Amino acid sequence: MSEILDLIAGLLVVTGCVFVLAGGIGALRMPDFYTRIHGASLTDSLGPVLVLGGLMVNAGLTLISVKLAAVMLLLMVTSPTATYALANAALLAGLKPEGVEHDTTEPEKPA
Amino acid sequence: MNLADHLPALQVIVPLMTAPLVILLRNGFLAWLGALLASLASFGLAILLTVAVLGAGVPEYAMGGWQPPFGISLNVDGLSALMLLLVTGASTLGLAGGRLSLRRDIDNRRAPMFYGAWLIALAGLCGIAVAGDAFNVFVFMEISSLATYILIAAGRDRRALSAVFKYLIIGTIGATFYLIGVGFIYMMTGTLNFADMALRLADVIETRPIIIAAGFITIGLALKAAVFPLHIWLPRAYTYAPNAVTVFIAACSTKVAIYVLLRFNYGVFHGNLLAHSDLFTVFIIPLALSGILLASAIAIYQGNIKKMLAFSSVAQIGYIALAAGLATHAGLMAAQLHMFNHALAKGTLFLCVLAFVLTTGSASFSNLAGIGRRMPWTMAAFVIAGLSLVGVPGTAGFVSKWYLIVAVMGMPGWGVPLVMAIILSSLLAVVYLWRFVELAYYGQPPDGDVSRMEVPLPLRTLIWSAALANIYFGLVPQLPLALAESGTTTLLGGLLP
Amino acid sequence: MTMLLIGVFLLSLLVITAIAIVRSEDLFSAVMLSGIFSLLMALNFFLLDAADVALTEAAVGAGVATVLLLAGLRLIPPKEAPGRPLRALSVTVIAATALLMIYASFGQPTLGDPLAPTQQHIAPWYIEKTPELIDIPNIVTAVLSSFRGYDTLGEVFVVLTAGIGVMFLLGGGRGKPFSRLDSQAEQGLSGHLIPKVMARLLIPFILLFALFIQFHGEYSPGGGFQAGAIFVAGIILYSLVRGEGLALSVIPPRALLLMSAGGALLFGSVGVAGMLMGGNFLEYSVLAENPVIGQHIGIIVIELGVGLTVTGVLLSIFHAFAARD
Amino acid sequence: MLLVAAIAILVTMALALTRALLGPSVYDRVLAVNMFGTKTVLLITVMAFMMGRTDFLDLALAYALINFIGVMAVLWFVQESSLRQQTQNPARDDSGNDAQ
Amino acid sequence: MKLLGLFNYWVFAVLLMIGLYALISKQNLVKKIMALAIFQSAVFLFFITMSRVDEGTAPIIQAGVANQIFSNPLPQVLILTAIVVGISTTALGLAIVVRLHEEYGTVEDNEILAMDRES
């Protein structure tokens, strides 16, 4: 039984890590702000949930799990809110998505 | 509860605890009165402590009942008592004499904040003087520095703000350097208590971190003390601060940094670091000498009396550093006496300047021409304090100059050139003071008006008592001598071979 | 070993961030990077087994300092003027000092050396005696509020002084600068529905959490200062989404001043009480029949004082900046 | 398992930091800071498990809260400063773009 | 291993000097304040590095766990105080910068200096 739980926990954590990494790569490699926020925000919700879920499975039904659940809940609430507000602010301030005004190129690399 | 046992703690907590009460007041006059009473009370406590030090001595005070080195201790010896007298005296002088001037500088609404900051600065400086713990010194150094920034920023001129920003940056760098030095010592000894540190340093002496620590502490505190060439923040800060604030900080804030430097270099390092006294001497004496000469020379070219006196302060700090750098008994005596006497003279001078500005409205030379004829009493006091600054026999300044020359003569090989330098710089002091005195007595007032316009009698009395103190301590220097003797004994105490 | 390598990686990121802060010409970016810098610093503290410090650094550096810098940045030009060329002398001096310090480091005990003097003297006494003399699990809190309570008193007064200074300089707390509170610009984020709803959901939770940190500080990382900072963060969130005026009507400036001064006085009066009851200043053991109980009482009360002062001062400072135009 | 997670999070942090350094717009930086904050919370959790001090999960909670408030403050600042710029010179509205 | 054990101290030295360099060379006053924060953070790192001990854990006694080794609480206490001092200095400095901007209309050190010289 405990091996199965460990396996599930490991699987959840590793899957979560894949999402987390994907989000990081997305935020770095995507061509403009809106695609970047798309890449970062979705994985920012799923990745932590999976990782924390894996840790909860690992910890079993204890106070630790309750705390982990609180962290998870908080992240699930705050992360999308922040993303929404950020995208909204960017749009209101007049930041245009790439390709609307000009063609898709890599953002210029600073020195 | 026996009050006498708690004197060291009360010295700090009386002004500290009055400050939150003062900021809650809504009336500028009441806030001033509260601050003055607290300041007077701590002056009284300082006198009681001095009496105790000269008598049976003051036992170590363990904060929270935890014995050092686990808890924080307060230690009071002759040197601390000297500093406490200076700090509380200058604060009382500034507050008592500054009422009229401060009422102009600070509007009634913000006055409680100002006086609260004043008391916190006072408590911070007292806290440094009694602290027996290296980190505690840092905390109280920051308390007094932050409060001093507020006091200076209260100046009416907008240049006060740019001056205080520079002071804030340099002061924080200095304090952080000090903290790094304390960190290195802690790393090698595991303790923060001064006495314990001195004992445990013996095992790890001459290791690289300790040498680095000595460097950081010396530079950090030299920044705070405005030892030449790290003085760049001082002249502007003194010049643009409110006049009453200048009376307070010019007399004591840099001295407290020198006090900590002495504590470290003699109480902690000396006798441990074998080559330390030589290193210290070689490092500090050229700086001190160039400071004395250059700052005195620069003072000659100032067109603002406050700025002139500020540069003179840089030069005087040079004297103190020079005397302390000699690392001899006579040198330390001279350094402590000069701290006391210079604070007395500078406090009086700035108090006179406060009176001048109160009646004429500006501290520039052009505006003060002929002031000697319009304010003869104040100007006479100014001349007395000026003579003390130069070191004329019969004044307090002479005593410390005399000790300084005796100490310098004891230096093999260096004696004569150093004495020449001291005499030269005293002549420079005569020159820059004479420039002002001449202008004050023979200059033509800007509007041609030569009628009398003295400041009110209470302020005049205060100025004159300060001026007479300069003469009194010149003729009867027993008190500062006894304190300096006691301080020197603890500084060198037993650690010198 | 793993932890050591993670530490090395985090520290390298820290250095890169520091260089980026110095190089960036846009002050806003520099503030953002400062936030990252603080988070990295806090992670390092956590890794170095300093949970209390990690919590404080996160609450202060990433939270309060960022908000303060932003509130200040709002009032000044956001760009740095093009810098002058580097001065060779200062660069040389600084590089030489860094090399000297690295050279000196070879005489130092390495990270985690159990034989280092710091681990041999004094610290073992605290660790050994805390359960017996003070009897609380968090040794950091024990040292902070009892063994070195005098330093903490000083710390409270440093905070109070900063508050006095900002109120003195910006005239905050009373009168004029608060007159513009109803204007459009001060309405904060109230135009955004989702953040507003979410913030209103979270604020009670944040305030409760702050109270938990305040009163659980003897058992877990935390204490008055951290609690105050988190409490302030909650109120700041409120004033961000609801506008300055409403937040101020919740806690008027005069009350903030009373809190700031009252907290410091509370701390001091515990010390004086120790004196009146026959002990030394800040000696809590004499506050009750049983010295350990006395210590508990003293620690709880002074932590409360710290929390009050920190909350009052940080809020006053934030309002003084935010209400300025 | 925990080690893998820690390494993945550390790499992601480095990537987010790179984004914060590159910019180019203000919003990219805010995005990076937000990401960085979330990853910090995760890393604290994972490290608490690695050290065996799961009682420090409170810290993760505090970090999550502070991160949220930080992002909100940033948005408030951005909004307010763009509002200011618009009232000062209504012609410009590319205030968000500060490509280096 | 020995070298890695000193890495923290090197980072401390480098951060300290980055901060000091920025303090000297940067003209913008807000930048100076940020540099001051970096400068102070370096010292925090220095002290906390001293507090760690191998096989140790944070100095909070866990119920029911015996024979724990704790890291040194004293530097942590000192740094808690120092962090508070740091934020206080930042706040006060920032308030001065805001007032300077109101009085001079700029926050560049050299421009303020030039205006001071004129008056």
GROMACS .gro file of N, CA and C in nm, chain B residues 208-286:
model
  237
  319ARG      N    1   4.387   3.654   0.996
  319ARG     CA    2   4.346   3.752   0.894
  319ARG      C    3   4.211   3.817   0.926
  320PRO      N    4   4.109   3.740   0.967
  320PRO     CA    5   3.981   3.807   0.992
  320PRO      C    6   3.991   3.917   1.096
  321ILE      N    7   4.076   3.900   1.197
  321ILE     CA    8   4.083   4.003   1.301
  321ILE      C    9   4.146   4.131   1.246
  322ILE      N   10   4.247   4.115   1.161
  322ILE     CA   11   4.309   4.233   1.100
  322ILE      C   12   4.204   4.307   1.016
  323ILE      N   13   4.129   4.229   0.936
  323ILE     CA   14   4.024   4.289   0.853
  323ILE      C   15   3.921   4.359   0.942
  324ALA      N   16   3.888   4.293   1.054
  324ALA     CA   17   3.789   4.352   1.144
  324ALA      C   18   3.838   4.486   1.196
  325ALA      N   19   3.966   4.491   1.235
  325ALA     CA   20   4.021   4.617   1.286
  325ALA      C   21   4.009   4.725   1.179
  326GLY      N   22   4.037   4.687   1.053
  326GLY     CA   23   4.028   4.784   0.944
  326GLY      C   24   3.886   4.835   0.926
  327PHE      N   25   3.790   4.742   0.922
  327PHE     CA   26   3.651   4.783   0.899
  327PHE      C   27   3.601   4.872   1.012
  328ILE      N   28   3.633   4.835   1.136
  328ILE     CA   29   3.582   4.913   1.249
  328ILE      C   30   3.644   5.052   1.247
  329THR      N   31   3.775   5.059   1.220
  329THR     CA   32   3.840   5.189   1.221
  329THR      C   33   3.783   5.278   1.112
  330ILE      N   34   3.768   5.223   0.990
  330ILE     CA   35   3.718   5.307   0.881
  330ILE      C   36   3.573   5.345   0.905
  331GLY      N   37   3.493   5.249   0.950
  331GLY     CA   38   3.352   5.278   0.973
  331GLY      C   39   3.334   5.389   1.075
  332LEU      N   40   3.406   5.379   1.186
  332LEU     CA   41   3.390   5.479   1.289
  332LEU      C   42   3.454   5.611   1.249
  333ALA      N   43   3.561   5.604   1.168
  333ALA     CA   44   3.621   5.728   1.120
  333ALA      C   45   3.523   5.802   1.030
  334LEU      N   46   3.444   5.726   0.952
  334LEU     CA   47   3.340   5.790   0.871
  334LEU      C   48   3.240   5.861   0.960
  335LYS      N   49   3.198   5.793   1.066
  335LYS     CA   50   3.099   5.853   1.157
  335LYS      C   51   3.158   5.973   1.229
  336ALA      N   52   3.289   5.963   1.263
  336ALA     CA   53   3.351   6.070   1.341
  336ALA      C   54   3.401   6.183   1.251
  337ALA      N   55   3.387   6.166   1.118
  337ALA     CA   56   3.431   6.269   1.024
  337ALA      C   57   3.580   6.298   1.038
  338VAL      N   58   3.660   6.194   1.054
  338VAL     CA   59   3.804   6.213   1.052
  338VAL      C   60   3.844   6.243   0.908
  339PHE      N   61   3.926   6.345   0.891
  339PHE     CA   62   3.972   6.381   0.757
  339PHE      C   63   4.036   6.259   0.691
  340PRO      N   64   4.019   6.223   0.564
  340PRO     CA   65   3.938   6.289   0.461
  340PRO      C   66   3.799   6.231   0.448
  341LEU      N   67   3.746   6.172   0.553
  341LEU     CA   68   3.611   6.115   0.547
  341LEU      C   69   3.509   6.214   0.603
  342HIS      N   70   3.542   6.342   0.599
  342HIS     CA   71   3.459   6.441   0.667
  342HIS      C   72   3.357   6.505   0.575
  343ILE      N   73   3.349   6.463   0.447
  343ILE     CA   74   3.276   6.543   0.349
  343ILE      C   75   3.131   6.571   0.387
  344TRP      N   76   3.072   6.486   0.471
  344TRP     CA   77   2.932   6.511   0.504
  344TRP      C   78   2.917   6.621   0.607
  345LEU      N   79   3.022   6.646   0.687
  345LEU     CA   80   3.004   6.725   0.808
  345LEU      C   81   2.976   6.873   0.786
  346PRO      N   82   3.058   6.945   0.705
  346PRO     CA   83   3.038   7.091   0.701
  346PRO      C   84   2.898   7.130   0.656
  347ARG      N   85   2.847   7.063   0.552
  347ARG     CA   86   2.714   7.102   0.504
  347ARG      C   87   2.606   7.065   0.605
  348ALA      N   88   2.622   6.949   0.669
  348ALA     CA   89   2.522   6.908   0.767
  348ALA      C   90   2.515   7.007   0.882
  349TYR      N   91   2.631   7.051   0.932
  349TYR     CA   92   2.632   7.147   1.043
  349TYR      C   93   2.578   7.282   0.999
  350THR      N   94   2.610   7.319   0.874
  350THR     CA   95   2.573   7.452   0.830
  350THR      C   96   2.423   7.468   0.814
  351TYR      N   97   2.358   7.367   0.754
  351TYR     CA   98   2.217   7.386   0.719
  351TYR      C   99   2.122   7.333   0.824
  352ALA      N  100   2.173   7.268   0.929
  352ALA     CA  101   2.085   7.223   1.037
  352ALA      C  102   2.031   7.346   1.110
  353PRO      N  103   1.915   7.333   1.177
  353PRO     CA  104   1.869   7.444   1.262
  353PRO      C  105   1.978   7.478   1.364
  354ASN      N  106   1.988   7.604   1.402
  354ASN     CA  107   2.101   7.647   1.485
  354ASN      C  108   2.108   7.573   1.618
  355ALA      N  109   1.991   7.550   1.677
  355ALA     CA  110   1.992   7.481   1.807
  355ALA      C  111   2.043   7.338   1.789
  356VAL      N  112   2.008   7.276   1.675
  356VAL     CA  113   2.055   7.140   1.649
  356VAL      C  114   2.206   7.139   1.634
  357THR      N  115   2.259   7.243   1.568
  357THR     CA  116   2.404   7.248   1.552
  357THR      C  117   2.474   7.256   1.687
  358VAL      N  118   2.416   7.332   1.781
  358VAL     CA  119   2.475   7.339   1.915
  358VAL      C  120   2.486   7.198   1.973
  359PHE      N  121   2.378   7.120   1.957
  359PHE     CA  122   2.373   6.986   2.014
  359PHE      C  123   2.472   6.893   1.944
  360ILE      N  124   2.458   6.878   1.811
  360ILE     CA  125   2.535   6.772   1.745
  360ILE      C  126   2.681   6.810   1.729
  361ALA      N  127   2.711   6.940   1.712
  361ALA     CA  128   2.850   6.978   1.692
  361ALA      C  129   2.931   6.946   1.817
  362ALA      N  130   2.864   6.959   1.933
  362ALA     CA  131   2.938   6.935   2.056
  362ALA      C  132   2.962   6.788   2.081
  363CYS      N  133   2.872   6.700   2.034
  363CYS     CA  134   2.891   6.563   2.083
  363CYS      C  135   2.879   6.451   1.982
  364SER      N  136   2.811   6.465   1.867
  364SER     CA  137   2.782   6.342   1.793
  364SER      C  138   2.908   6.279   1.734
  365THR      N  139   3.001   6.360   1.681
  365THR     CA  140   3.123   6.297   1.627
  365THR      C  141   3.209   6.243   1.739
  366LYS      N  142   3.204   6.309   1.857
  366LYS     CA  143   3.287   6.263   1.969
  366LYS      C  144   3.248   6.123   2.012
  367VAL      N  145   3.116   6.094   2.001
  367VAL     CA  146   3.072   5.962   2.045
  367VAL      C  147   3.131   5.854   1.955
  368ALA      N  148   3.142   5.883   1.824
  368ALA     CA  149   3.205   5.785   1.735
  368ALA      C  150   3.352   5.764   1.774
  369ILE      N  151   3.418   5.875   1.809
  369ILE     CA  152   3.558   5.861   1.852
  369ILE      C  153   3.566   5.782   1.981
  370TYR      N  154   3.466   5.802   2.066
  370TYR     CA  155   3.462   5.728   2.192
  370TYR      C  156   3.458   5.577   2.163
  371VAL      N  157   3.372   5.536   2.069
  371VAL     CA  158   3.364   5.392   2.037
  371VAL      C  159   3.496   5.344   1.977
  372LEU      N  160   3.555   5.430   1.894
  372LEU     CA  161   3.684   5.394   1.834
  372LEU      C  162   3.789   5.369   1.943
  373LEU      N  163   3.790   5.458   2.043
  373LEU     CA  164   3.884   5.440   2.154
  373LEU      C  165   3.856   5.310   2.229
  374ARG      N  166   3.726   5.285   2.255
  374ARG     CA  167   3.689   5.163   2.325
  374ARG      C  168   3.743   5.040   2.253
  375PHE      N  169   3.725   5.039   2.121
  375PHE     CA  170   3.769   4.923   2.044
  375PHE      C  171   3.921   4.916   2.038
  376ASN      N  172   3.982   5.028   2.000
  376ASN     CA  173   4.124   5.020   1.974
  376ASN      C  174   4.203   4.997   2.101
  377TYR      N  175   4.155   5.051   2.213
  377TYR     CA  176   4.229   5.031   2.336
  377TYR      C  177   4.170   4.921   2.420
  378GLY      N  178   4.037   4.925   2.439
  378GLY     CA  179   3.977   4.826   2.526
  378GLY      C  180   3.983   4.686   2.469
  379VAL      N  181   3.970   4.673   2.336
  379VAL     CA  182   3.958   4.540   2.277
  379VAL      C  183   4.086   4.496   2.206
  380PHE      N  184   4.134   4.579   2.114
  380PHE     CA  185   4.246   4.532   2.032
  380PHE      C  186   4.381   4.548   2.101
  381HIS      N  187   4.397   4.661   2.169
  381HIS     CA  188   4.527   4.696   2.219
  381HIS      C  189   4.577   4.592   2.316
  382GLY      N  190   4.704   4.559   2.308
  382GLY     CA  191   4.756   4.459   2.398
  382GLY      C  192   4.732   4.319   2.344
  383ASN      N  193   4.635   4.308   2.253
  383ASN     CA  194   4.615   4.182   2.185
  383ASN      C  195   4.692   4.179   2.054
  384LEU      N  196   4.656   4.276   1.969
  384LEU     CA  197   4.726   4.286   1.842
  384LEU      C  198   4.862   4.347   1.871
  385LEU      N  199   4.968   4.271   1.850
  385LEU     CA  200   5.099   4.319   1.894
  385LEU      C  201   5.142   4.444   1.819
  386ALA      N  202   5.131   4.437   1.686
  386ALA     CA  203   5.177   4.551   1.607
  386ALA      C  204   5.069   4.655   1.591
  387HIS      N  205   4.959   4.635   1.664
  387HIS     CA  206   4.844   4.719   1.636
  387HIS      C  207   4.868   4.866   1.663
  388SER      N  208   4.931   4.895   1.776
  388SER     CA  209   4.944   5.037   1.810
  388SER      C  210   5.031   5.108   1.706
  389ASP      N  211   5.134   5.038   1.655
  389ASP     CA  212   5.216   5.100   1.551
  389ASP      C  213   5.135   5.123   1.425
  390LEU      N  214   5.060   5.018   1.385
  390LEU     CA  215   4.979   5.029   1.264
  390LEU      C  216   4.882   5.146   1.277
  391PHE      N  217   4.816   5.150   1.393
  391PHE     CA  218   4.716   5.253   1.419
  391PHE      C  219   4.783   5.390   1.411
  392THR      N  220   4.898   5.402   1.473
  392THR     CA  221   4.968   5.530   1.476
  392THR      C  222   5.005   5.573   1.335
  393VAL      N  223   5.065   5.480   1.260
  393VAL     CA  224   5.111   5.516   1.126
  393VAL      C  225   4.993   5.551   1.037
  394PHE      N  226   4.880   5.483   1.061
  394PHE     CA  227   4.763   5.507   0.977
  394PHE      C  228   4.697   5.639   1.012
  395ILE      N  229   4.685   5.665   1.143
  395ILE     CA  230   4.597   5.775   1.182
  395ILE      C  231   4.670   5.909   1.186
  396ILE      N  232   4.800   5.908   1.218
  396ILE     CA  233   4.864   6.038   1.240
  396ILE      C  234   4.875   6.121   1.113
  397PRO      N  235   4.914   6.063   0.998
  397PRO     CA  236   4.917   6.147   0.878
  397PRO      C  237   4.779   6.203   0.845
   0.00000   0.00000   0.00000
